[in-house]
XYZ file of N, CA and C in Angstrom:
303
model
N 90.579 90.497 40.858
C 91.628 90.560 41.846
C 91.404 89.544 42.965
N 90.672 88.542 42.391
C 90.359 87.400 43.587
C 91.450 86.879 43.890
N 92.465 86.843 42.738
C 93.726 86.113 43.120
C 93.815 84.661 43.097
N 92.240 84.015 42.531
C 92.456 82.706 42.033
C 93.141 82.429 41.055
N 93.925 82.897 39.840
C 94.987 83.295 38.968
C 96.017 84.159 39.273
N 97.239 83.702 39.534
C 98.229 85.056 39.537
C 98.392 85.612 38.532
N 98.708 86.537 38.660
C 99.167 87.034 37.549
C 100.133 87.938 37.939
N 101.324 88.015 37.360
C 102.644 88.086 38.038
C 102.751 89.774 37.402
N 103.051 90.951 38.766
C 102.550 92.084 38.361
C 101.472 92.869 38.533
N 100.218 91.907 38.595
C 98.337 92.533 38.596
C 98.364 92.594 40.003
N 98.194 91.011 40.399
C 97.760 90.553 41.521
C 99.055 89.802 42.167
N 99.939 89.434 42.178
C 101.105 89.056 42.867
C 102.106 89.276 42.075
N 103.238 89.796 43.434
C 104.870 90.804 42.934
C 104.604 91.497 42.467
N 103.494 92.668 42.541
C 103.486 93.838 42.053
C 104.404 94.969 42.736
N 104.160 96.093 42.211
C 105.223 97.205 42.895
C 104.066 97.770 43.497
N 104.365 98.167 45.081
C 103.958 98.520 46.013
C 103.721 100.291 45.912
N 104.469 100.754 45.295
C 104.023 102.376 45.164
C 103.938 102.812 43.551
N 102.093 102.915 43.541
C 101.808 103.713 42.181
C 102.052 104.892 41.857
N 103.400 105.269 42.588
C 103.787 107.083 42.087
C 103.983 107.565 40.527
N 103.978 108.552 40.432
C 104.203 109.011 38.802
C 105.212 108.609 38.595
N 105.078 107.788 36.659
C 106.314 108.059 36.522
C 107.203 108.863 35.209
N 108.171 109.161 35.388
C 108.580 110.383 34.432
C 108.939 109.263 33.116
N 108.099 109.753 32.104
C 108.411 109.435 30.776
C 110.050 109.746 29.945
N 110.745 109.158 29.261
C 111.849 109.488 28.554
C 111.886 110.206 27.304
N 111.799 111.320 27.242
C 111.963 111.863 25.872
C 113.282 112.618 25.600
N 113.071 111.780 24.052
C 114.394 111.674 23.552
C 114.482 112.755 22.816
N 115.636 113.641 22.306
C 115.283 114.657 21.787
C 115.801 114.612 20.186
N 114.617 115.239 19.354
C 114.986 114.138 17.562
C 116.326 114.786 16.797
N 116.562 115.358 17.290
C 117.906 115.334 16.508
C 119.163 114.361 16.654
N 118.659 113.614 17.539
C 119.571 112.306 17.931
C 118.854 111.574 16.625
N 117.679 111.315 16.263
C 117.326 110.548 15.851
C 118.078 110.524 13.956
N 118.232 112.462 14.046
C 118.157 112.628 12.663
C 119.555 112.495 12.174
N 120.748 112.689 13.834
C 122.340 112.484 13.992
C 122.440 110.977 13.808
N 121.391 110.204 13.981
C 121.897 108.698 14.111
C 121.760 108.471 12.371
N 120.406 108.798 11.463
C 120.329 109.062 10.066
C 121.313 109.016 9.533
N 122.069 110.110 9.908
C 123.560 110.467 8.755
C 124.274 109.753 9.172
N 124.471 109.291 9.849
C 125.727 108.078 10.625
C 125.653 106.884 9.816
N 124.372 106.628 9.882
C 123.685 104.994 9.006
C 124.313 105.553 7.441
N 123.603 106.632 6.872
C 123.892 106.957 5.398
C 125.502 106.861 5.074
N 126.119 107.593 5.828
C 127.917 107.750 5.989
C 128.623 106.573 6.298
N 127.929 105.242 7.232
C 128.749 103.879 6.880
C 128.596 103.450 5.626
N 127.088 103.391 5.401
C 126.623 103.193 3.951
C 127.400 103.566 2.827
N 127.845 104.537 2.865
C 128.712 105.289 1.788
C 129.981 105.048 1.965
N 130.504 104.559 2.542
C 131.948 104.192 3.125
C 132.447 103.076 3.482
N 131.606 101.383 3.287
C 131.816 100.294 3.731
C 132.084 99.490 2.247
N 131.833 98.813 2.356
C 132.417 97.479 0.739
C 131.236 96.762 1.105
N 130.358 97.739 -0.031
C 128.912 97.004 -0.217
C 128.516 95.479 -0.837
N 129.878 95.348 -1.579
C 129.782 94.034 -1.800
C 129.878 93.162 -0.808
N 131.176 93.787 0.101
C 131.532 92.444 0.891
C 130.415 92.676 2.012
N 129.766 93.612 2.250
C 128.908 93.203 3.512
C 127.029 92.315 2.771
N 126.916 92.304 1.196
C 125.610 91.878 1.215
C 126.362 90.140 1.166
N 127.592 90.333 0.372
C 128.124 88.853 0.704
C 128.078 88.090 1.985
N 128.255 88.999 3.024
C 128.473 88.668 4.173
C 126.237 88.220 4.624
N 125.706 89.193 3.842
C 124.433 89.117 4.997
C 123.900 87.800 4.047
N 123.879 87.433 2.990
C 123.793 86.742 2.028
C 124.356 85.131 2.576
N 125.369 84.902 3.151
C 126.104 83.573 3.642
C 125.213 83.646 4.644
N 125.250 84.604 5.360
C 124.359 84.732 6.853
C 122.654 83.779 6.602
N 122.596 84.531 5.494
C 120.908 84.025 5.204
C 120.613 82.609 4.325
N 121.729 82.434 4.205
C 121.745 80.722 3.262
C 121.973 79.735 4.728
N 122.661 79.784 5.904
C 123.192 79.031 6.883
C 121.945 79.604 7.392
N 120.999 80.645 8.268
C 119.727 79.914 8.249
C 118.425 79.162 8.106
N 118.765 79.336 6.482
C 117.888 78.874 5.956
C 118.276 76.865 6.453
N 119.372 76.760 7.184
C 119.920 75.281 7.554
C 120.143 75.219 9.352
N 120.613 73.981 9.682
C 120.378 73.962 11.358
C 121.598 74.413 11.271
N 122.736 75.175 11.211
C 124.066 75.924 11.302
C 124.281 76.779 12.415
N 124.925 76.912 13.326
C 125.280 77.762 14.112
C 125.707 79.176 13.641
N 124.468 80.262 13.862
C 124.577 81.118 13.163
C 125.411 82.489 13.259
N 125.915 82.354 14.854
C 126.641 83.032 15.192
C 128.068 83.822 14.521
N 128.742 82.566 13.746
C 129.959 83.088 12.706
C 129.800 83.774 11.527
N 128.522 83.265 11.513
C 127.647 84.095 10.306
C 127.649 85.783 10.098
N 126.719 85.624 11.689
C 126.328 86.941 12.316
C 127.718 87.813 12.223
N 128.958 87.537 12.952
C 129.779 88.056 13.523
C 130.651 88.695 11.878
N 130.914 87.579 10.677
C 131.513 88.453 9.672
C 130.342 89.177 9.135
N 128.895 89.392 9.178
C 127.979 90.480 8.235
C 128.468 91.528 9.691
N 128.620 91.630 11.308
C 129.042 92.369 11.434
C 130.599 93.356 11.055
N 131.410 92.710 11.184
C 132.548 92.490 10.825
C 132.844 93.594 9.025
N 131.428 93.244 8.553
C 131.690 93.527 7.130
C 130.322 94.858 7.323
N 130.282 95.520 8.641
C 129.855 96.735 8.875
C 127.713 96.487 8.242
N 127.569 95.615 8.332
C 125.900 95.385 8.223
C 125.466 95.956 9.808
N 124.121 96.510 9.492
C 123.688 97.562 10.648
C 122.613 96.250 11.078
N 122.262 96.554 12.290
C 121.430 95.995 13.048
C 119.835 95.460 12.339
N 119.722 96.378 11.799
C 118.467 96.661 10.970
C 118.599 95.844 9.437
N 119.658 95.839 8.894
C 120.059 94.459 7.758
C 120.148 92.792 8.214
N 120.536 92.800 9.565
C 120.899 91.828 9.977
C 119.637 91.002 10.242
N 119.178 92.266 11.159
C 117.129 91.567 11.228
C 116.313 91.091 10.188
N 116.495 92.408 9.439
C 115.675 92.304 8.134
C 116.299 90.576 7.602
N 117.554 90.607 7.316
C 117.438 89.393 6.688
C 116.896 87.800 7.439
N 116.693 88.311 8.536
C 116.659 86.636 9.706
C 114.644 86.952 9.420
N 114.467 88.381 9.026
C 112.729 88.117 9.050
C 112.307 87.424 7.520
N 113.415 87.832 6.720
C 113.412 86.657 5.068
C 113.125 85.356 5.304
N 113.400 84.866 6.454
C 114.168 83.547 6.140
C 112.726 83.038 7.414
N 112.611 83.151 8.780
C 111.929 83.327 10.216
C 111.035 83.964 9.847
N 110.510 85.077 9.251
C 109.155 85.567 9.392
C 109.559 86.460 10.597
N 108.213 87.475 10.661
C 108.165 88.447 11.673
C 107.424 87.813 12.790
N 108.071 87.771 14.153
C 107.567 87.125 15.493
C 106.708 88.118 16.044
N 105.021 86.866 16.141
C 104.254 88.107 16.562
C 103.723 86.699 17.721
N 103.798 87.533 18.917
C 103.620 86.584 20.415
C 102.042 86.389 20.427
N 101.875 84.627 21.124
C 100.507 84.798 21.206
C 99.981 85.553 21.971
N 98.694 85.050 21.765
C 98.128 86.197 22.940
C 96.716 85.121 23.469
N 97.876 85.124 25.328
C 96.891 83.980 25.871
C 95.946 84.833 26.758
N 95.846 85.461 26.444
C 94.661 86.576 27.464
C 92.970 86.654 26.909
């Protein structure tokens, strides 16, 4: 804490009062209501047209393409958040931050 390094948080712009703080707990039946929601688009969307959709998505990054129009019809064609990732970690790999410490 010499403060010959800042460090933004430790030793400078930190928060001035270490009071408790209240944790968020979520309660799991949200978790298990969000489940059937995912399964029930699943069962109800045009599975073709959305792997078509995540499929164009994942050929235009595999290139310098603006991927955004991409993105917008695999949404469009009801792909969940979690398809959309999954396919950009096919193509990008999973981002793991260095670690300059």
């Amino acid at each position: 804490d010499s403060e010959e390094r800042v460090l933004v948080g430790v030793n400078k712009f930190g928060e001035k009062s270490q009071g408790k703080q209240n944790l968020l707990r979520i309660n799991d039946s949200l978790g298990k209501r969000q489940e059937r929601a995912i399964k029930q688009l699943r069962g109800s969307r045009d599975n073709k047209k959305t792997q078509s959709a995540l499929s164009k998505m994942q050929k235009a990054a595999e290139t310098d393409k603006n991927l955004m129009p991409f993105i917008l019809d695999a949404v469009e064609a009801y792909a969940t958040t979690g398809e959309i990732s999954n396919t950009f970690r096919e193509v990008f790999g999973q981002y793991r931050p260095r670690e300059i410490f």
